[in-house]
mmCIF file with all atom_site columns, C-alpha atoms in Angstrom:
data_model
loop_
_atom_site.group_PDB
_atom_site.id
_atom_site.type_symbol
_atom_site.label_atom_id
_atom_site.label_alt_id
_atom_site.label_comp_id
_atom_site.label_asym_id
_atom_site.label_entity_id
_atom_site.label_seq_id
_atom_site.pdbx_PDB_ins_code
_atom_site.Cartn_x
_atom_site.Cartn_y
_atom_site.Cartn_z
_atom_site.occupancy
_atom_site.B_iso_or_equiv
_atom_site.pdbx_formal_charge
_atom_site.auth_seq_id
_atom_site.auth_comp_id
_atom_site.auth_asym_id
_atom_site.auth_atom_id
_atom_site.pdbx_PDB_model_num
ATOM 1  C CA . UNK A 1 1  ? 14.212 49.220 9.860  1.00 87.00 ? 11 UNK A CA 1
ATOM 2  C CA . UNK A 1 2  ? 16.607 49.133 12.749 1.00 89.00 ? 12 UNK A CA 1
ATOM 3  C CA . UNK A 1 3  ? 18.628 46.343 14.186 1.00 83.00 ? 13 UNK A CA 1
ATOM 4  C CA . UNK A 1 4  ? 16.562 46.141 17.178 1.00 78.00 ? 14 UNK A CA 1
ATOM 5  C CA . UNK A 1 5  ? 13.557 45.603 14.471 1.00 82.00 ? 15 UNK A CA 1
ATOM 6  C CA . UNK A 1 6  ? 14.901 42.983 12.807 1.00 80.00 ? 16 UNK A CA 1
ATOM 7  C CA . UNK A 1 7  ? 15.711 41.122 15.870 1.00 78.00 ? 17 UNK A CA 1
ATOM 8  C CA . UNK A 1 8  ? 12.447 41.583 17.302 1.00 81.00 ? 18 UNK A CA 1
ATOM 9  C CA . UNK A 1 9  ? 10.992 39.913 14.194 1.00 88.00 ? 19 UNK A CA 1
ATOM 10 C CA . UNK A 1 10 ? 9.499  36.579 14.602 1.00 88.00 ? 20 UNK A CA 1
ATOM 11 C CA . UNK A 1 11 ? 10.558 34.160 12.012 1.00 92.00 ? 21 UNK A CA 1
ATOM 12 C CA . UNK A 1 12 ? 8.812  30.869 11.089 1.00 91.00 ? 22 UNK A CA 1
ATOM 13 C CA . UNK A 1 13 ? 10.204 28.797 8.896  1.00 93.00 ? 23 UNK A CA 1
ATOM 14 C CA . UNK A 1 14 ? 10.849 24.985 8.671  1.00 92.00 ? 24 UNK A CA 1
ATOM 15 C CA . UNK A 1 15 ? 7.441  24.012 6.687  1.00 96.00 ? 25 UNK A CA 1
ATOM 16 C CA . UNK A 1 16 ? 6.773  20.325 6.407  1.00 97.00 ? 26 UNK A CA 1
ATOM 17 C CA . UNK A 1 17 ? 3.472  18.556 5.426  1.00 98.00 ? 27 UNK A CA 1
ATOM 18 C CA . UNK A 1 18 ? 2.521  15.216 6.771  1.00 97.00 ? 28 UNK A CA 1
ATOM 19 C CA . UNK A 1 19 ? 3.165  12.032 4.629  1.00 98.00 ? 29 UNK A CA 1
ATOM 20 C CA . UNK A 1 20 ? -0.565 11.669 4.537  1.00 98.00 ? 30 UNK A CA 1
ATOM 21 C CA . UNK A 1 21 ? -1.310 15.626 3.694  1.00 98.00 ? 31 UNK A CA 1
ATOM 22 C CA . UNK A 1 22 ? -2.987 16.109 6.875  1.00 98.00 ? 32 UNK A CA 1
ATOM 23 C CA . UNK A 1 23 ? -1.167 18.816 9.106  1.00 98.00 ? 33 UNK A CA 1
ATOM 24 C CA . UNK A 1 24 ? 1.483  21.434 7.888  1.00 98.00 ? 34 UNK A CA 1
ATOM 25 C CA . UNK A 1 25 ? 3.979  21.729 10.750 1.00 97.00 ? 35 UNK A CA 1
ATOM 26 C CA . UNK A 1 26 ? 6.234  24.780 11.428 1.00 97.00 ? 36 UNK A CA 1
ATOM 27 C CA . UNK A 1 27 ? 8.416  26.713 13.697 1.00 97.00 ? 37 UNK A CA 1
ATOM 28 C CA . UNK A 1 28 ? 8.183  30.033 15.510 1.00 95.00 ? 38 UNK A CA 1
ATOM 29 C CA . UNK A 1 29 ? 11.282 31.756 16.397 1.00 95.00 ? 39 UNK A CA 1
ATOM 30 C CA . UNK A 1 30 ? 11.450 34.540 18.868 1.00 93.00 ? 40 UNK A CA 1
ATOM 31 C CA . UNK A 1 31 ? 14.091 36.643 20.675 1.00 90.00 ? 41 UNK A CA 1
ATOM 32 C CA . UNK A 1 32 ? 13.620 36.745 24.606 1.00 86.00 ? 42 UNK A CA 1
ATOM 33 C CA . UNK A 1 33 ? 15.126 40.074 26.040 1.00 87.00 ? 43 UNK A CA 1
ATOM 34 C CA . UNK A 1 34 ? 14.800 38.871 29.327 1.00 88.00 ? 44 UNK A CA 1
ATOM 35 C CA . UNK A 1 35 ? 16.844 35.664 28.924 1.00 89.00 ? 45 UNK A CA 1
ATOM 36 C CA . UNK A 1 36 ? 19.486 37.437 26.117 1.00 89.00 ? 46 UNK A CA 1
ATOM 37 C CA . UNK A 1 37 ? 18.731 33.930 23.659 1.00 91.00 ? 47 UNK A CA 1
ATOM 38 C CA . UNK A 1 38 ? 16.100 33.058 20.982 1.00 90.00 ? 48 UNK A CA 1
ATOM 39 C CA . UNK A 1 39 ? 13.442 30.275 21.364 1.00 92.00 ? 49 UNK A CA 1
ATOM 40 C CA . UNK A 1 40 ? 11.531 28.693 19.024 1.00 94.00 ? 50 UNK A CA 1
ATOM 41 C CA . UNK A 1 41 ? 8.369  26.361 19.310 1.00 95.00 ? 51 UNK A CA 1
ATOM 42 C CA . UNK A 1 42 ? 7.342  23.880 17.233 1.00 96.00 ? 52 UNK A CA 1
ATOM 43 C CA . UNK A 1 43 ? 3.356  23.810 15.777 1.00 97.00 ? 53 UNK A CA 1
ATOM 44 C CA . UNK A 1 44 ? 0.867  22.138 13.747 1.00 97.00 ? 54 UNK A CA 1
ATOM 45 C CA . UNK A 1 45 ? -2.075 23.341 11.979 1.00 97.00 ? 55 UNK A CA 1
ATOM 46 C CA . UNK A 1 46 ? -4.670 20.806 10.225 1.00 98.00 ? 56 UNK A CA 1
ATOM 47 C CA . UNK A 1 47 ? -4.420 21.519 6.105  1.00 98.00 ? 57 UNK A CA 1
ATOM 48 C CA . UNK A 1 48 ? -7.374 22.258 5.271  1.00 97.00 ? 58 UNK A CA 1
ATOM 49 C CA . UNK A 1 49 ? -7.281 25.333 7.756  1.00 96.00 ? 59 UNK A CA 1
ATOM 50 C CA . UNK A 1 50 ? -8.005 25.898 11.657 1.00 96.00 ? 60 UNK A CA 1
ATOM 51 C CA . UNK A 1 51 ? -6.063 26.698 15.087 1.00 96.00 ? 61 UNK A CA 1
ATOM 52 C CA . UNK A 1 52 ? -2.199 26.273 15.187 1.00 96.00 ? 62 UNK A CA 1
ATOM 53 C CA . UNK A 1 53 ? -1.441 23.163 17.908 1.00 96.00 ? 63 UNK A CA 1
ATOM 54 C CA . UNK A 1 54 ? 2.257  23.963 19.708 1.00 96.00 ? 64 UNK A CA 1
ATOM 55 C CA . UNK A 1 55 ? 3.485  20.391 20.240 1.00 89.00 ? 65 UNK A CA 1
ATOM 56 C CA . UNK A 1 56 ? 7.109  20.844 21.071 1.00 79.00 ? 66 UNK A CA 1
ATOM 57 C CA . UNK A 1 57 ? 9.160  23.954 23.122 1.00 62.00 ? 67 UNK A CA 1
#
């Protein structure tokens, strides 16, 4: 693995459930050549399985 690998990875990471166990919510981190900085968006997914929702970034 090379440096530029591992930056090109996209990370997600900050897992929460929903107080009532609905939706898992996450983030997904990517590096932007173009702008030189890393942005991350912000999802949710129903529990029980189905299409990731991006509701922030």
């Amino acid at each position: 693995m090379t440096v530029d690998d591992a930056l090109n990875m996209v990370r997600l990471g900050n897992v929460q459930m929903s107080p009532d166990g609905k939706w898992v919510f996450f983030s997904k981190s990517e590096l932007d050549w173009g702008e030189n900085k890393r942005t991350t968006k912000y999802f949710m997914v129903p529990a029980i399985g189905g299409k990731a929702k991006q509701f922030i970034g």
